[in-house]
Short mmCIF file of C-alpha atoms and ligand atoms in Angstrom, two decimals:
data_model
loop_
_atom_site.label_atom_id
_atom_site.label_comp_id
_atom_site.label_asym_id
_atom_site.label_seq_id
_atom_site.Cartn_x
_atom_site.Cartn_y
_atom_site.Cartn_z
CA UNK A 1 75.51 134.94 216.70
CA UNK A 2 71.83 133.69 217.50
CA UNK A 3 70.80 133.13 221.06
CA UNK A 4 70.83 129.78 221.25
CA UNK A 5 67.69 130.06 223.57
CA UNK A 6 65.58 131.30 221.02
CA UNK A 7 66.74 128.90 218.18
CA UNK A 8 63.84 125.90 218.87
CA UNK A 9 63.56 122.61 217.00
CA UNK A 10 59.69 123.44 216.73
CA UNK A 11 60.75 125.36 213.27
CA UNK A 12 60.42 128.50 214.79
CA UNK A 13 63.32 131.51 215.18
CA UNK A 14 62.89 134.84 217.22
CA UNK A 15 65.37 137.06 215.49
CA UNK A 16 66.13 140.10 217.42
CA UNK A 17 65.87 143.17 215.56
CA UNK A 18 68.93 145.55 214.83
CA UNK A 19 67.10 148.21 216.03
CA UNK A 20 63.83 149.32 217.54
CA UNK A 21 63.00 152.40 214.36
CA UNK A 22 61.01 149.94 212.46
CA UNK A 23 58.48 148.10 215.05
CA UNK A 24 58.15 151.94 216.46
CA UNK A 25 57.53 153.58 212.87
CA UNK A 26 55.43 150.27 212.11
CA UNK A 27 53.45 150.69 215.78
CA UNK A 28 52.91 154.80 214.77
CA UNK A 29 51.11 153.78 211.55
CA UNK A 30 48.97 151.56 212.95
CA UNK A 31 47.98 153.79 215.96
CA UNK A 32 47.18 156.43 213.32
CA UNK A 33 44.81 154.85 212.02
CA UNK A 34 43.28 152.31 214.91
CA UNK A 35 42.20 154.47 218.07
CA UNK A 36 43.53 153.07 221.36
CA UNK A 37 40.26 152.98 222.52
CA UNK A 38 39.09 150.25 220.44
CA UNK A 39 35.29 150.51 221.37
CA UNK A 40 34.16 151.83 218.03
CA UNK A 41 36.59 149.63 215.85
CA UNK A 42 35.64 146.41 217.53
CA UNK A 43 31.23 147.21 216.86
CA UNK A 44 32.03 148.31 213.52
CA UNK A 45 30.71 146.63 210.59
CA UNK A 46 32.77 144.35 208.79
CA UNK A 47 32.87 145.74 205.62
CA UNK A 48 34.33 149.34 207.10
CA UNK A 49 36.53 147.64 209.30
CA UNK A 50 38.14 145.55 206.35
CA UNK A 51 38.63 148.93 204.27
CA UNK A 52 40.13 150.65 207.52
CA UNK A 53 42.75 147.62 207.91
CA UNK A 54 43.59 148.43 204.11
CA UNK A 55 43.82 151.37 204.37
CA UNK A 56 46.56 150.93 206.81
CA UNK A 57 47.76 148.02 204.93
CA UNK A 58 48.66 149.86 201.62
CA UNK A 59 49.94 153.08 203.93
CA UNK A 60 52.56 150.37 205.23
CA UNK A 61 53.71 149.25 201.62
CA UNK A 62 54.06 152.25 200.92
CA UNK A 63 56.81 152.78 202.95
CA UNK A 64 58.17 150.18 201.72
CA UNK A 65 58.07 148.00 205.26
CA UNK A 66 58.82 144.54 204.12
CA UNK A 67 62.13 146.13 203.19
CA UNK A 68 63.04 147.37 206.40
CA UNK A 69 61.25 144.51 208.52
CA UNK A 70 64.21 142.22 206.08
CA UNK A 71 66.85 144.85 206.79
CA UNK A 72 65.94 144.04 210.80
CA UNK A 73 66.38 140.74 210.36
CA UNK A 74 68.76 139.91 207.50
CA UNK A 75 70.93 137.94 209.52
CA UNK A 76 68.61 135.57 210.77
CA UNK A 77 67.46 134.90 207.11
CA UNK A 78 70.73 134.67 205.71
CA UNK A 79 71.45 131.74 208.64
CA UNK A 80 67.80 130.15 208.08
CA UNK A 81 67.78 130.48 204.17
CA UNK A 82 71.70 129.84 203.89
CA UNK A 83 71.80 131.97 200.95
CA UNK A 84 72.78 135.49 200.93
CA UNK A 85 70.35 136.46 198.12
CA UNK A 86 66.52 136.36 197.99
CA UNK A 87 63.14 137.64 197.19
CA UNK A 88 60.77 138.87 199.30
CA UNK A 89 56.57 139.35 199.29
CA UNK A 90 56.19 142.81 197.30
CA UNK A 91 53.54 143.21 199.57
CA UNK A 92 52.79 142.67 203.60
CA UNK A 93 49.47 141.47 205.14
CA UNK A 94 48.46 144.02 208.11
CA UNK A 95 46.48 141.01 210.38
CA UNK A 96 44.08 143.21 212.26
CA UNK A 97 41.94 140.54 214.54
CA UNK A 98 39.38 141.64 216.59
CA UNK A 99 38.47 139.65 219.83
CA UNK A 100 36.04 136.42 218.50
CA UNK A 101 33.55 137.61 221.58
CA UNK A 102 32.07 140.61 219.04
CA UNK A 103 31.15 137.94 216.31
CA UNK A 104 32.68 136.14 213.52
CA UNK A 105 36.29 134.52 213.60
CA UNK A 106 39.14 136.45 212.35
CA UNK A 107 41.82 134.19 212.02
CA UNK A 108 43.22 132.65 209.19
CA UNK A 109 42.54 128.98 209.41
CA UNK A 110 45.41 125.95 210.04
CA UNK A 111 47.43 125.93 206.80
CA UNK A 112 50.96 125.54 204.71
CA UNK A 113 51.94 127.79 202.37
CA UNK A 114 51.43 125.17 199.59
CA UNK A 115 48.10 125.37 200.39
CA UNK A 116 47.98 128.65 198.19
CA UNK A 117 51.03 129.02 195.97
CA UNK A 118 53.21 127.43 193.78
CA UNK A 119 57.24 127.10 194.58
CA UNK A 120 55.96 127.71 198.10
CA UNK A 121 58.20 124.40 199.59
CA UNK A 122 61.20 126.73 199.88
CA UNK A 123 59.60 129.79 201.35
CA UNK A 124 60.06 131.49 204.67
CA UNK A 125 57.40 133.29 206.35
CA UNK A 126 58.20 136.38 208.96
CA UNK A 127 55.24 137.07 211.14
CA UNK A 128 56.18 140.30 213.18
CA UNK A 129 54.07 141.61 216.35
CA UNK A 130 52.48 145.31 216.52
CA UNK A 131 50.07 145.95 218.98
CA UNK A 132 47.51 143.74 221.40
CA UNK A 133 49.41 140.41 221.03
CA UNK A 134 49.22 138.21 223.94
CA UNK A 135 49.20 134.69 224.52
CA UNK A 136 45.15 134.32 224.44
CA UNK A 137 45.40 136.06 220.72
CA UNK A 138 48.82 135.14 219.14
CA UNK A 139 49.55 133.24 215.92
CA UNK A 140 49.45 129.14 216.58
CA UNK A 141 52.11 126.40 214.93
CA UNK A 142 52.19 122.62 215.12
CA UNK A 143 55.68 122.02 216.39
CA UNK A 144 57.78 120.08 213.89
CA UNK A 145 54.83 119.89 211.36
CA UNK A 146 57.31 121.63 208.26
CA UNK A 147 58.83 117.60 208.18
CA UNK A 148 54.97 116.50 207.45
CA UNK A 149 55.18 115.30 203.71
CA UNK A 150 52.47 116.99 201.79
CA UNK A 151 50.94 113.76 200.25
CA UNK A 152 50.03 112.76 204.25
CA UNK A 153 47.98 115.96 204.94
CA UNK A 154 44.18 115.89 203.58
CA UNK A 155 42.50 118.53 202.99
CA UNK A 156 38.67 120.04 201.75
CA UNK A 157 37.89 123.29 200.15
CA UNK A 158 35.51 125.57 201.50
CA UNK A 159 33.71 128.76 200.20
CA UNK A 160 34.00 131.40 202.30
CA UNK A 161 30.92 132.96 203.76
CA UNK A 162 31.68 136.52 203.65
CA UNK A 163 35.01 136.85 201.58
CA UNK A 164 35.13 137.30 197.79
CA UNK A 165 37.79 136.78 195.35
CA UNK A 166 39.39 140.11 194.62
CA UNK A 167 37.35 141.97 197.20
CA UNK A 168 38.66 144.00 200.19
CA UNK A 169 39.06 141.26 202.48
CA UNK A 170 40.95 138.87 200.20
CA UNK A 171 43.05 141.94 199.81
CA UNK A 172 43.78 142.28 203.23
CA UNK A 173 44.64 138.34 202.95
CA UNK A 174 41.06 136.50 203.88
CA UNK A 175 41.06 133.20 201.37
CA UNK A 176 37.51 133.32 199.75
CA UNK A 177 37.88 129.36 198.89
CA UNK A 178 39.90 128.09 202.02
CA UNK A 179 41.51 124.63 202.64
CA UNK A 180 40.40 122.78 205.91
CA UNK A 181 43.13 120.49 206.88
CA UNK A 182 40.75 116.86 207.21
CA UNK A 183 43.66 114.76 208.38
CA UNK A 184 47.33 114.07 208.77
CA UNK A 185 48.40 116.79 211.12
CA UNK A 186 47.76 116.54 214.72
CA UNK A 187 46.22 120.15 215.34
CA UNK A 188 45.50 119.25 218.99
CA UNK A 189 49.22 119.39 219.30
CA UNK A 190 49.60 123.18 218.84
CA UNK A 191 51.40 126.15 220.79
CA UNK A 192 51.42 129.43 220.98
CA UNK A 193 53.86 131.77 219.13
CA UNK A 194 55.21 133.57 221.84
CA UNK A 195 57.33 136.33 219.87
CA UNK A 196 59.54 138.05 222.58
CA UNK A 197 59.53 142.25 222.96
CA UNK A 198 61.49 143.70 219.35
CA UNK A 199 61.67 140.47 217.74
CA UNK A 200 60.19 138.65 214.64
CA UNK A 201 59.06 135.36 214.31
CA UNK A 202 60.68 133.25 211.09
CA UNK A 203 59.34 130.14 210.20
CA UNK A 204 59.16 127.89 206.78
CA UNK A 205 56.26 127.80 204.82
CA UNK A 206 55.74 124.35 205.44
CA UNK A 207 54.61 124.68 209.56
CA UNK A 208 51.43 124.41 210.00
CA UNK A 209 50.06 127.39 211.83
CA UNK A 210 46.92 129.63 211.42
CA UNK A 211 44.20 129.56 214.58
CA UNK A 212 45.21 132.67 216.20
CA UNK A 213 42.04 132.83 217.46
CA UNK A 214 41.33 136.32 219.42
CA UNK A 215 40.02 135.19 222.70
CA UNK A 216 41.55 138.44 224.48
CA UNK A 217 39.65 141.74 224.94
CA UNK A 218 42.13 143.78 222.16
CA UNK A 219 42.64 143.57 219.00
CA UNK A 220 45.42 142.02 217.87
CA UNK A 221 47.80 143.42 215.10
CA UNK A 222 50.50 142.04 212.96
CA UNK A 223 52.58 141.90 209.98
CA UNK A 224 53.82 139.34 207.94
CA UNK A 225 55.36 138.36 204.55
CA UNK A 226 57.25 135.91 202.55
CA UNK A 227 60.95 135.42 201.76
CA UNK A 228 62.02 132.72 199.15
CA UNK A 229 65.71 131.91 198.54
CA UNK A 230 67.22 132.93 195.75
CA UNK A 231 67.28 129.70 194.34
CA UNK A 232 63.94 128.85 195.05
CA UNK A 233 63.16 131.51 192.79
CA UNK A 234 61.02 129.78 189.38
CA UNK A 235 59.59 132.11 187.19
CA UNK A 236 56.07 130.26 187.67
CA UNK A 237 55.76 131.35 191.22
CA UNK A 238 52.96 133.31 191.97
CA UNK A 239 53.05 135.78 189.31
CA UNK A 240 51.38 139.19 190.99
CA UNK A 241 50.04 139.74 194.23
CA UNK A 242 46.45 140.91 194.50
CA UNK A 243 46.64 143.76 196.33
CA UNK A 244 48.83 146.20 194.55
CA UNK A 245 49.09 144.15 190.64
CA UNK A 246 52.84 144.16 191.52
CA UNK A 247 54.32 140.84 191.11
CA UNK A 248 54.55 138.29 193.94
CA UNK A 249 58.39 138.66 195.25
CA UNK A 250 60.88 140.98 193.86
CA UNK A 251 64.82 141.12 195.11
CA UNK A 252 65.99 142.02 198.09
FE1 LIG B 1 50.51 131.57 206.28
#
């Protein structure tokens, strides 16, 4: 059974991992390759910091972590889904923010996942804390905002100013072309995700969240992927994901 403290009408769930072998095999291969003395990583230029948080990024496919982050959790998304079968993201982002006071934002900006797939109405994201998240740095949600029917939000496409289609950083999930949410959503409204010690945050794709702006002095890393329900499943879903040619979701 759930808590029932950390089950929240916002549209957010804090499942509690079975146990602690995956956020402390996740946590090694990220120390491997980020120093704790973050000095050097945080004045580095962009371009070599992108292809370090790849780097990492592919290491963690590798072995196969969205697997064992579902295994974690597969309760919780059988209760939030309410289907025993799914799919899940071939393929996790490693989010690797560096505090906004050494230069340019990066945070993903306020978004849906409709924003930037097809089929993506049904889908469940699982955002999962590694190292350096705090409450000045975490992910942000509008509470309630998955109820918001598409046709009310507005938004514009933007070009990107330093991320290219197909290039590193749109590998390590930067959007070169954007959407900036212009209206219906009230993104004054937001919170913080506050994911508790050896949990993961689950959420549908349909909350607005993005913003986790890096206003703390570490950098702040995390994981996350999609889940769809089996039966959300259409064979036009996004059809490969970029950064390994492998398609989108596979079976869990
Ligand atoms: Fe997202």
């Amino acid at each position: 059974m759930p808590d029932p403290d950390v089950l929240s009408a916002s549209g957010v769930r804090f499942a509690r991992h079975q146990t602690p072998e995956t956020l402390r095999d996740l946590r090694r291969v990220v120390d491997a390759v980020f120093p704790d003395d973050e000095s050097r990583l945080i004045g580095m230029e962009i371009g070599a910091y992108r292809a370090l948080v790849l780097e990492a990024q592919t290491e963690l496919n590798a072995k196969d972590f969205v697997r064992r982050l579902c295994q974690e959790v597969r309760d919780d998304i059988v209760e939030v889904i309410g289907e025993d079968r799914f799919y899940i993201q071939t393929n996790l982002y490693l989010r690797a923010a560096r505090p906004e006071s050494g230069g340019s934002p990066e945070a993903i900006g306020w978004h849906r996942e409709t924003f930037y797939g097809p089929n993506m109405e049904r889908s469940v994201n699982i955002w999962t804390p590694v190292r350096g998240v705090s409450e000045r740095n975490t992910l942000r949600f509008i509470p309630k905002s998955q109820s918001i029917p598409e046709a009310e939000i507005r938004t514009v496409s933007v070009a990107d100013e330093v991320t290219e289609k197909g290039s590193v950083g749109n590998r390590i999930g930067f959007l070169y072309s954007p959407k900036v949410i212009q209206s219906g959503v009230d993104l004054d409204n937001s919170q913080p995700m506050r994911v508790p010690e050896g949990r993961s945050a689950l959420f549908p794709g349909l909350l607005i969240h993005g913003a986790g702006h890096n206003l703390d002095s570490r950098i702040r890393f995390s994981v996350d992927f999609r889940i769809l329900p089996f039966s959300a499943y259409a064979s036009t879903s996004k059809p490969y994901h970029l950064a390994s040619g492998k398609p989108y979701f596979e079976l869990f």
